GROMACS .gro file of C-alpha atoms in nm:
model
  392
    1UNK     CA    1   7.543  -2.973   3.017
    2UNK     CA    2   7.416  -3.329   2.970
    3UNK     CA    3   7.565  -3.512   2.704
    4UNK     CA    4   7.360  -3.673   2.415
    5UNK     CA    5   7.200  -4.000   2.340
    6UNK     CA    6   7.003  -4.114   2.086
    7UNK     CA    7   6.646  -4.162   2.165
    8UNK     CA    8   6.297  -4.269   1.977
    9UNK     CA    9   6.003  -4.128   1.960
   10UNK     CA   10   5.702  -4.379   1.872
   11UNK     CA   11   5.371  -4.260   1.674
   12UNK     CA   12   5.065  -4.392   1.470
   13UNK     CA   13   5.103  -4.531   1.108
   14UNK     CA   14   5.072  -4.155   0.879
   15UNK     CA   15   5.179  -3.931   1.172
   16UNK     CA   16   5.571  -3.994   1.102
   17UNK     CA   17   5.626  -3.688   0.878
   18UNK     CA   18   5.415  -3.461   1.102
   19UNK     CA   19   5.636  -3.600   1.415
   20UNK     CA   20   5.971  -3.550   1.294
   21UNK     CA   21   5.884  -3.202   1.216
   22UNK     CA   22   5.777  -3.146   1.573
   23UNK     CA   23   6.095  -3.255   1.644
   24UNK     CA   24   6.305  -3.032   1.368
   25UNK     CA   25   6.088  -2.742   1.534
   26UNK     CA   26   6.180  -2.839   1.878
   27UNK     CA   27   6.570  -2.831   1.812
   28UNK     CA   28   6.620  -3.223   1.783
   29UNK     CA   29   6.954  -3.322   1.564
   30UNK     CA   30   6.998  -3.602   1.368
   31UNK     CA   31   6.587  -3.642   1.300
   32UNK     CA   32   6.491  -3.952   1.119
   33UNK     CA   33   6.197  -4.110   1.041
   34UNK     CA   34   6.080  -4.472   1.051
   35UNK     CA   35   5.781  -4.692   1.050
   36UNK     CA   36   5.572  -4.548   1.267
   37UNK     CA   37   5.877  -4.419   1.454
   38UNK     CA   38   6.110  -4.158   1.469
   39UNK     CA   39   6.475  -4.133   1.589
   40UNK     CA   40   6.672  -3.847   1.704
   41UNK     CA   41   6.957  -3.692   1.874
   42UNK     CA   42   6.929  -3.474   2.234
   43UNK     CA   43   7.012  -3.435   2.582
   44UNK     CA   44   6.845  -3.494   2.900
   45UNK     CA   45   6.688  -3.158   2.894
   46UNK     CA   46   6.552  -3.272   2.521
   47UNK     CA   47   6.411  -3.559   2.653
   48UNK     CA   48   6.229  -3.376   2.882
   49UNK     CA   49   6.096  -3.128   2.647
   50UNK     CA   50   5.985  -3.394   2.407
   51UNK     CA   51   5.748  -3.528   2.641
   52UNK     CA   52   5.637  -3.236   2.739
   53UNK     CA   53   5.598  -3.058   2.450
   54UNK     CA   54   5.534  -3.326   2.140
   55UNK     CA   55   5.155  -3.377   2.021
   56UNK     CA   56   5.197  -3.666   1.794
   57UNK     CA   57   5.465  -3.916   2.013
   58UNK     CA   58   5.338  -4.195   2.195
   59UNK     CA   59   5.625  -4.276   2.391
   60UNK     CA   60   5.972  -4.106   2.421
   61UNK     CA   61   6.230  -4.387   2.435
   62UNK     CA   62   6.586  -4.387   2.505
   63UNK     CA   63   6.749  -4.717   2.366
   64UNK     CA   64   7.091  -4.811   2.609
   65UNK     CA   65   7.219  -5.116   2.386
   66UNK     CA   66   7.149  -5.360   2.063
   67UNK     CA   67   7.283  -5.706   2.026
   68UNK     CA   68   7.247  -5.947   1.782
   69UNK     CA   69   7.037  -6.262   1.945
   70UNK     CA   70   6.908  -6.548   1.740
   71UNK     CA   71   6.783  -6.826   2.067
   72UNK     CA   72   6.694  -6.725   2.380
   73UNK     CA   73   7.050  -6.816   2.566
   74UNK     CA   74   7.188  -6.488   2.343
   75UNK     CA   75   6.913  -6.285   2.459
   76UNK     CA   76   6.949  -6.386   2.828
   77UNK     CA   77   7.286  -6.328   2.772
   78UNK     CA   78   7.277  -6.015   2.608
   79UNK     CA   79   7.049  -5.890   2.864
   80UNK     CA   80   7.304  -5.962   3.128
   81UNK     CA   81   7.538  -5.765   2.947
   82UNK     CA   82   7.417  -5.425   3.066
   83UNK     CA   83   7.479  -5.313   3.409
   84UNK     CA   84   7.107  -5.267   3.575
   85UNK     CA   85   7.266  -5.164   3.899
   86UNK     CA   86   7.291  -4.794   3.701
   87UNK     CA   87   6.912  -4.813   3.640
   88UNK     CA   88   6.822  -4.982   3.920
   89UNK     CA   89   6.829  -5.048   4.305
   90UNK     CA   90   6.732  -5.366   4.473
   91UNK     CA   91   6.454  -5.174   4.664
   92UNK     CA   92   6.329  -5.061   4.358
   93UNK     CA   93   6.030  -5.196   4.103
   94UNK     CA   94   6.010  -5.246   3.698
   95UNK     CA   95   5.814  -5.414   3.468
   96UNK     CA   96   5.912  -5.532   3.084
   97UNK     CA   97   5.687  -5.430   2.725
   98UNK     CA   98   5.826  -5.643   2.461
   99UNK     CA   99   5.725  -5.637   2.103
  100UNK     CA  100   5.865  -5.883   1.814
  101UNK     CA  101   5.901  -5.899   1.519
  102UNK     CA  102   6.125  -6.199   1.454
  103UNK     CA  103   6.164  -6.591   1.337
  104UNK     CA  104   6.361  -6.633   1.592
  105UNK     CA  105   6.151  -6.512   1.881
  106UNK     CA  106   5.729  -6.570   1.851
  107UNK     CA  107   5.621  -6.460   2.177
  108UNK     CA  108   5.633  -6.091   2.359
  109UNK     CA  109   5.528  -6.274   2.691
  110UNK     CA  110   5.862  -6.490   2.659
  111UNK     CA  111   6.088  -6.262   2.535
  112UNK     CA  112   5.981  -6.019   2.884
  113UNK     CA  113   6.008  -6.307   3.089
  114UNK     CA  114   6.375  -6.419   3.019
  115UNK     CA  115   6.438  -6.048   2.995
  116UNK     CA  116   6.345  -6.030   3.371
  117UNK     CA  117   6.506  -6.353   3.459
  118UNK     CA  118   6.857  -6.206   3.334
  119UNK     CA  119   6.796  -5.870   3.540
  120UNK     CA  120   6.710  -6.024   3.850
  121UNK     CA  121   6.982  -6.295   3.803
  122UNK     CA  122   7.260  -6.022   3.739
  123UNK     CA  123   7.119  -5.850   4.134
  124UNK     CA  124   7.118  -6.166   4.319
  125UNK     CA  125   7.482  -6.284   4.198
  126UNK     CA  126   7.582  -5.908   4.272
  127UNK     CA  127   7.409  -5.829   4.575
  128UNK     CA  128   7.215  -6.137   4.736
  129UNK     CA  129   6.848  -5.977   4.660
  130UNK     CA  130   6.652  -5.862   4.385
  131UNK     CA  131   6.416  -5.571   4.234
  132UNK     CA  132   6.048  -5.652   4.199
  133UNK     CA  133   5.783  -5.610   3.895
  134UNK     CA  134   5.536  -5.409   3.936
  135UNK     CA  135   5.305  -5.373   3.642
  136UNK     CA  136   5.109  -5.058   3.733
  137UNK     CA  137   5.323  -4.806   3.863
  138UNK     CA  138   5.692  -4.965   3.832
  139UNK     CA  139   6.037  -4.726   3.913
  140UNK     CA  140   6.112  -4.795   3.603
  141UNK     CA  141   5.957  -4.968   3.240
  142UNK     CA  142   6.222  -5.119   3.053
  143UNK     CA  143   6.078  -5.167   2.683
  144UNK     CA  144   6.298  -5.472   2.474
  145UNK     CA  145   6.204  -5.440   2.047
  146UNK     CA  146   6.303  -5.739   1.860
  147UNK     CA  147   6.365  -5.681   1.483
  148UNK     CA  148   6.468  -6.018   1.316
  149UNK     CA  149   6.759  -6.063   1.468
  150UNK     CA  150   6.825  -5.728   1.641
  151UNK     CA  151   6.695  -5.680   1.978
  152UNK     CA  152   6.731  -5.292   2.109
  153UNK     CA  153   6.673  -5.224   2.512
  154UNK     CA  154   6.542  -4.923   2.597
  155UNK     CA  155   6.411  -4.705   2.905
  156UNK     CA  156   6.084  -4.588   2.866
  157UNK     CA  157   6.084  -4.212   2.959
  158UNK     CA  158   5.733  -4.160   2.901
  159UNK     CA  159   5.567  -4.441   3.123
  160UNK     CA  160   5.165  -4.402   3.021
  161UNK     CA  161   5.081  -4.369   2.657
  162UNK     CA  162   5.167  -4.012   2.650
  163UNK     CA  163   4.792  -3.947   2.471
  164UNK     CA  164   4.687  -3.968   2.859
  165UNK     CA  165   4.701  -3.593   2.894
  166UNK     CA  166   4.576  -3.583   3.212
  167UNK     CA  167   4.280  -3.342   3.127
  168UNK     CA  168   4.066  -3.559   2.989
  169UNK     CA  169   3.826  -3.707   3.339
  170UNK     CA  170   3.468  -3.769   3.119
  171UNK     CA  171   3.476  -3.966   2.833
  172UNK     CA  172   3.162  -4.052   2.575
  173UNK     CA  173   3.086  -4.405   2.487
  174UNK     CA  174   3.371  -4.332   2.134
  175UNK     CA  175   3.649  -4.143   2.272
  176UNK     CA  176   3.884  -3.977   2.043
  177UNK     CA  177   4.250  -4.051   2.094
  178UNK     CA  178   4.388  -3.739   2.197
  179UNK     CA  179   4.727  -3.817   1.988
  180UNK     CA  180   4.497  -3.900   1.681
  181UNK     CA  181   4.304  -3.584   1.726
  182UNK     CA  182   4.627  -3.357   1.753
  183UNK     CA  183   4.760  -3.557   1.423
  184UNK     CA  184   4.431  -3.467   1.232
  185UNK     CA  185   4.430  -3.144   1.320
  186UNK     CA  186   4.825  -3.077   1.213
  187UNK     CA  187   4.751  -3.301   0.887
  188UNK     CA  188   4.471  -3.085   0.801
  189UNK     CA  189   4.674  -2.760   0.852
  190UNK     CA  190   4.511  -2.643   1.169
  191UNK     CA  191   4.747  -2.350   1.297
  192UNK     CA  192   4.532  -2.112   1.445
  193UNK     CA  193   4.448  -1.902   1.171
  194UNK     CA  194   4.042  -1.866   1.181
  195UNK     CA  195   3.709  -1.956   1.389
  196UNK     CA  196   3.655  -2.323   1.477
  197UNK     CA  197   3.398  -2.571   1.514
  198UNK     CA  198   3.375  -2.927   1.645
  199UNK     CA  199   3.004  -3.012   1.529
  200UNK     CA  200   2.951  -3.323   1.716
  201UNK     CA  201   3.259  -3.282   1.974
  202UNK     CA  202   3.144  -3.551   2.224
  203UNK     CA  203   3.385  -3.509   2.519
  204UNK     CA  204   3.593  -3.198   2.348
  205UNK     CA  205   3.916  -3.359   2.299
  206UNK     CA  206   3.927  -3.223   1.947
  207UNK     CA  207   3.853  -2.863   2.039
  208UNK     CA  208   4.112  -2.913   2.328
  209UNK     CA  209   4.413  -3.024   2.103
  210UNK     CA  210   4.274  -2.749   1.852
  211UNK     CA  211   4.316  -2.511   2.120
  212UNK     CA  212   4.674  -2.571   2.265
  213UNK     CA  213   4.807  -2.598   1.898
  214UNK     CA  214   4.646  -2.257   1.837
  215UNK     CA  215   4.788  -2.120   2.192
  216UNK     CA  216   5.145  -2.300   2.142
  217UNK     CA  217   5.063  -2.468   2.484
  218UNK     CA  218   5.286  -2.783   2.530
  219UNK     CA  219   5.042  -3.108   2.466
  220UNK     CA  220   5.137  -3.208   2.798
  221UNK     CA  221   5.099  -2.943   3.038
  222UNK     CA  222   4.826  -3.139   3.262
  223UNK     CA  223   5.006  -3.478   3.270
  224UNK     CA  224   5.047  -3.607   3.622
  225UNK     CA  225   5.398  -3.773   3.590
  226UNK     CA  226   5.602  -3.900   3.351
  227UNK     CA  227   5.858  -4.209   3.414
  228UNK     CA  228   6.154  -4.037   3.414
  229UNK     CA  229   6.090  -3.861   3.728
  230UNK     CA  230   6.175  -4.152   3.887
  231UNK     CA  231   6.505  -4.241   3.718
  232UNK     CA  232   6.832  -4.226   3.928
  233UNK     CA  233   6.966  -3.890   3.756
  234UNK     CA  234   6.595  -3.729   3.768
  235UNK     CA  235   6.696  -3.359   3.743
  236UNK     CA  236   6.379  -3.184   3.863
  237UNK     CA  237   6.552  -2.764   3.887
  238UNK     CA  238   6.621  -2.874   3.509
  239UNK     CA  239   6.250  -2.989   3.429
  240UNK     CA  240   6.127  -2.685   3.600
  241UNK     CA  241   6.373  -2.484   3.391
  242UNK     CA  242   6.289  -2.679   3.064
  243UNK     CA  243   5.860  -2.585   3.113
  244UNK     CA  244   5.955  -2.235   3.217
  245UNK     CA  245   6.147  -2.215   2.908
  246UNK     CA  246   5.799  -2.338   2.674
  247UNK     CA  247   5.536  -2.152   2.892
  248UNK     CA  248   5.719  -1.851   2.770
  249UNK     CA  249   5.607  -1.925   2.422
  250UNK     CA  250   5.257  -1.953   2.468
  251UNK     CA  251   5.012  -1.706   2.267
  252UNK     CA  252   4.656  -1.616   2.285
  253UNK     CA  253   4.428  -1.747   2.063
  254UNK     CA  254   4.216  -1.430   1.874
  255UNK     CA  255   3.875  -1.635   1.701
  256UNK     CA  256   3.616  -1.852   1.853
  257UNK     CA  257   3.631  -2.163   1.939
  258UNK     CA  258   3.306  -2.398   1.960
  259UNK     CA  259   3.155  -2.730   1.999
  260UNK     CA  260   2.798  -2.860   1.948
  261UNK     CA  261   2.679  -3.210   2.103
  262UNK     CA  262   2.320  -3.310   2.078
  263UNK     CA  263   2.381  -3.515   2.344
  264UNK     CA  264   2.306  -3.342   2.703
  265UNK     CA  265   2.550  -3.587   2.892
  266UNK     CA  266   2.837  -3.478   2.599
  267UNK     CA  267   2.810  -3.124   2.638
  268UNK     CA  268   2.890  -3.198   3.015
  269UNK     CA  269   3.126  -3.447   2.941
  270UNK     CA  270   3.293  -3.143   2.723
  271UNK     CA  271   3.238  -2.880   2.915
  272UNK     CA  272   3.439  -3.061   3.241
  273UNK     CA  273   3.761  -3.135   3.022
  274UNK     CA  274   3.800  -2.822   2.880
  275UNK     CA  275   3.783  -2.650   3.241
  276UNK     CA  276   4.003  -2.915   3.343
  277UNK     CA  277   4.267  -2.844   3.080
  278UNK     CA  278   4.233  -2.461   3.171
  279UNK     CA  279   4.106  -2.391   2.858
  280UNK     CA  280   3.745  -2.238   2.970
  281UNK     CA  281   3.797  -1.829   2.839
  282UNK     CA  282   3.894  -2.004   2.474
  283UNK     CA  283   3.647  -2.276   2.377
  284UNK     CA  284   3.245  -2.293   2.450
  285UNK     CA  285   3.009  -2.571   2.433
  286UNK     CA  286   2.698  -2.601   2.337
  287UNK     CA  287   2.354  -2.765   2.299
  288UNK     CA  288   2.331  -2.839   1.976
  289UNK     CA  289   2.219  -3.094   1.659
  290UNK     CA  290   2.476  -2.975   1.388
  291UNK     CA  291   2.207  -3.065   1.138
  292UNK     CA  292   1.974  -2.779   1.306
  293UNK     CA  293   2.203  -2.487   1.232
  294UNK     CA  294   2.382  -2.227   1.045
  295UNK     CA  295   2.688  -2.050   1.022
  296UNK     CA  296   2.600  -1.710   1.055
  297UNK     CA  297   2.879  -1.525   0.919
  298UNK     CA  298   3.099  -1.512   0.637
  299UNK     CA  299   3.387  -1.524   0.796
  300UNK     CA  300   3.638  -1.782   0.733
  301UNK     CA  301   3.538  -2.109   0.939
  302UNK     CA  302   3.730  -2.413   1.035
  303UNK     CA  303   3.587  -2.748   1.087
  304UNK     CA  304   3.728  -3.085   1.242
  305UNK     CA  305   3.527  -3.378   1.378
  306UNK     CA  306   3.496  -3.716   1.459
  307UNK     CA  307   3.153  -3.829   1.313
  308UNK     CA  308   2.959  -4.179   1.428
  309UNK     CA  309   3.115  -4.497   1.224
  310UNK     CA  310   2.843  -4.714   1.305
  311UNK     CA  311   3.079  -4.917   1.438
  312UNK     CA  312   3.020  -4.838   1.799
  313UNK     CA  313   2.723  -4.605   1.781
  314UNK     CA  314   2.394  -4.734   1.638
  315UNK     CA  315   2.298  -4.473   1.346
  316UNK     CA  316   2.162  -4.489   1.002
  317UNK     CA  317   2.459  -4.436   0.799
  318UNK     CA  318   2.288  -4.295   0.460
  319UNK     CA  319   2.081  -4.060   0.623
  320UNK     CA  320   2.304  -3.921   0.843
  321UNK     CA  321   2.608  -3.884   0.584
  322UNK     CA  322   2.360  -3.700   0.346
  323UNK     CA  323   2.248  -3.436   0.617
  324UNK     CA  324   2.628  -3.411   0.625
  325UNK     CA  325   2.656  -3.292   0.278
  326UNK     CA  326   2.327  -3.107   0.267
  327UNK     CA  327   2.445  -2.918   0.620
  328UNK     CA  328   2.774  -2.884   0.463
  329UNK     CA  329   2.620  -2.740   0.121
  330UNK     CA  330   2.350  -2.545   0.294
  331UNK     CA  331   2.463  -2.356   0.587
  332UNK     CA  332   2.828  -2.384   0.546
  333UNK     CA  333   2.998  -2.155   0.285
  334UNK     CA  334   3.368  -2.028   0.331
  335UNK     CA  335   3.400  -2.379   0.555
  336UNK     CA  336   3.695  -2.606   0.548
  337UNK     CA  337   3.578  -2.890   0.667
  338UNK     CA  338   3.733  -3.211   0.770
  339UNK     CA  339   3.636  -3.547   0.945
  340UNK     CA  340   3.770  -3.866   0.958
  341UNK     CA  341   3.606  -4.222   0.908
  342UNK     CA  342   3.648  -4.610   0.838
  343UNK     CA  343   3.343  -4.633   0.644
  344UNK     CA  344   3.469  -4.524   0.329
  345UNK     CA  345   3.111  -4.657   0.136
  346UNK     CA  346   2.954  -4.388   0.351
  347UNK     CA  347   3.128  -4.079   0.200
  348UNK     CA  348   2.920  -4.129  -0.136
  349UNK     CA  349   2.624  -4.034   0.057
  350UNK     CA  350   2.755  -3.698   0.117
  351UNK     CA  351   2.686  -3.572  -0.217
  352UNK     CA  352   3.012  -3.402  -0.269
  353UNK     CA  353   3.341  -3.467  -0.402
  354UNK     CA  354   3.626  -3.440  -0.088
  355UNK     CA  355   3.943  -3.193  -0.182
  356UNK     CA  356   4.160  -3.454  -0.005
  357UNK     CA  357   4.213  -3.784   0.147
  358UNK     CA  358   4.442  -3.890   0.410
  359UNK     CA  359   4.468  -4.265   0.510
  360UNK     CA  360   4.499  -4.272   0.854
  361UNK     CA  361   4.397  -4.579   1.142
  362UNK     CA  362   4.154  -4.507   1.425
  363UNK     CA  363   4.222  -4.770   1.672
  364UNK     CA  364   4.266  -5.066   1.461
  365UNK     CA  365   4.020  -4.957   1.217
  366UNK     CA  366   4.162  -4.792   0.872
  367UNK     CA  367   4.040  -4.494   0.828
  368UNK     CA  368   4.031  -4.167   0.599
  369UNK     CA  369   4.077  -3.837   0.719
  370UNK     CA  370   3.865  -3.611   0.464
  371UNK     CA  371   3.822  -3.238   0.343
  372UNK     CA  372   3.544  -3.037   0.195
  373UNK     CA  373   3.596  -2.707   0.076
  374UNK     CA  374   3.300  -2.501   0.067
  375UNK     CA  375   3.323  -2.181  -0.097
  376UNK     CA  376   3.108  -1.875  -0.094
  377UNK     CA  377   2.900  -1.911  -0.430
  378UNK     CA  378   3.018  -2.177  -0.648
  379UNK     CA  379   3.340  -2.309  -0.712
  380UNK     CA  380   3.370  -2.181  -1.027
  381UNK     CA  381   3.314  -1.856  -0.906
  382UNK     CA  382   3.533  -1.874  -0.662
  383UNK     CA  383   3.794  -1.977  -0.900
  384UNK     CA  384   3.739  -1.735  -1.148
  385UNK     CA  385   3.801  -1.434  -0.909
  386UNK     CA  386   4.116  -1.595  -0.787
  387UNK     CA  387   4.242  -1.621  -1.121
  388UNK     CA  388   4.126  -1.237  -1.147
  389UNK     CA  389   4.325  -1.167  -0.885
  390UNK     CA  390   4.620  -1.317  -0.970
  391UNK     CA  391   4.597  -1.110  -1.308
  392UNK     CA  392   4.514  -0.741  -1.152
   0.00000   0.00000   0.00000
């Protein structure tokens, strides 16, 4: 058995709590959460099964040495410290992602560019020749964090964002990010349990996170590659044995799962990504303006979208929040219905009074992620025969 490392697992501002629970469910040891981060304890197999499996990581990191570094001799230096030739060949390609956040260092462009000049230094001294960058599709990415005076080097596992799914081949003009979508949807206690709808699903990445949290599938599944299949101890009989291992807990999904577009070109765009993440015989598509229909059924109804902001799509803002509400009000009883948004002036047009908020970031854009209960008859009502209920 491999032996274990420490490794990090990066997310989006709010989604720490919901990550390192992923994590506590997946077997990781020694979970702990950070800012916007979250560390942990595992083996090679782990690592694997992180990437695979994890909804709400970014990147899957595994740090190989800190150093204290206050000029850029010390980081050159400390840099040379580590022996590449374990990582890397001479024949073989990387490329550097620094971040900072440090006095001492201002620049991310600087800080990769001595950070290469001390790899490919340490190669020629050793061995007369050196590695190349490659930006796009390197052996192997190499990501240096500087905090104050504490810079950590790690090997990116991952490679792409791992929000790249690899299902998702149409996109509409305001793409959900398919990490963000998976977040909302575990925030807003999305398990499985009911029907769902995505009322204005655009190119159906919510209804496609929606539906491999309800099946258990791993987030994953359709990703191309991932970097660590080209690392020097790439164990591929143990990847194969690590997926075999998670397929085995998928489940079928029992309710129906549906998205309306308006839009023509986003019920295609939809329809194309769900067959692409083999999701086809669980989630249907259709033709529809939300604000043109009805629930037709009392059953218990689940709701998650990604409405217009404004920002990026040309609507008017008051009308359209208060066919929300009246939609909502309407047509929607026995709904639990959430949707995020940065334009928090907007939600006053919606005429009712959100069960929760959830401060959350869309891009760079800070956002709330909000829920409406609507109950069958009145609130009231619905209160008093709970508390009738409780009392028989």
């Amino acid at each position: 058995m491999s032996d274990n490392f420490k490794m990090i697992a990066k997310t989006f501002f709010g989604f720490e709590p919901l990550l390192e629970a992923e994590l506590r469910n997946l077997g990781a040891q020694q979970v702990e959460s950070g800012t916007r981060a979250v560390s942990f304890v595992g083996d090679k197999g782990f690592m694997y099964k992180a990437n695979l499996a994890l909804r709400t990581a970014l990147k899957i990191l595994k740090p190989i040495r800190s150093f204290r570094a206050l000029n850029e001799k010390m980081l050159y230096e400390g840099i040379q410290k580590i022996d590449w030739s374990e990582f890397l060949r001479v024949e073989s390609s990387f490329v550097i992602d620094a971040t900072v956040h440090s006095d001492f260092f201002k620049h991310s462009e600087f800080v990769a560019q001595k950070t290469k000049d001390a790899i490919v230094d340490q190669f020629r001294e050793r061995q007369g020749a050196r590695p190349s960058v490659e930006k796009r599709f390197p052996d192997l990415r190499i990501n240096v964090h500087i905090d104050r005076e504490t810079v950590t080097v790690s090997l990116d596992s991952s490679g792409a964002s791992l929000h790249q799914r690899g299902y998702r081949t149409a996109t509409n003009i305001a793409p959900i990010n398919e990490v963000l979508a998976a977040g909302m949807l575990l925030h807003a206690g999305w398990r499985g349990q009911s029907d769902f709808l995505d009322p204005m699903c655009g190119s159906g990445t919510i209804l496609i996170e929606a539906a491999m949290i309800a099946c258990n599938i791993p987030a994953n599944l359709n990703r191309k590659e991932f970097a660590f299949e080209k690392w020097r101890d790439w164990d591929f009989e143990l990847f194969e044995t690590v997926l075999e291992s998670l397929m085995k807990k998928v489940v079928d999904f029992d309710f129906s799962m549906i998205g309306f577009d308006k839009a023509p070109s986003a019920v295609a765009k939809a329809t194309e990504n769900v067959k692409q993440a083999n999701l086809s015989e669980y989630i249907s598509i259709k033709h529809l303006n939300f604000f043109e229909t009805e629930k037709g059924t009392d059953e218990p109804l689940f709701m998650l979208f990604n409405p217009p902001y404004g920002e990026r799509l040309d609507i008017d803002l008051e009308r359209f929040y208060r066919e929300l509400g009246d939609t909502l009000k309407q047509h929607y009883a026995n709904t639990s219905a959430w949707f995020i948004t940065a334009n928090l002036e907007a939600l006053k047009f919606v005429g009712l009074k959100p069960s929760r908020k959830i401060k959350l970031f869309n891009a760079n854009l800070e956002s709330r992620l909000v829920n409406y209960q609507m109950y069958s008859g009145s609130k009231r009502l619905k209160f008093n025969q709970n508390s009738d209920e409780k009392i028989n």
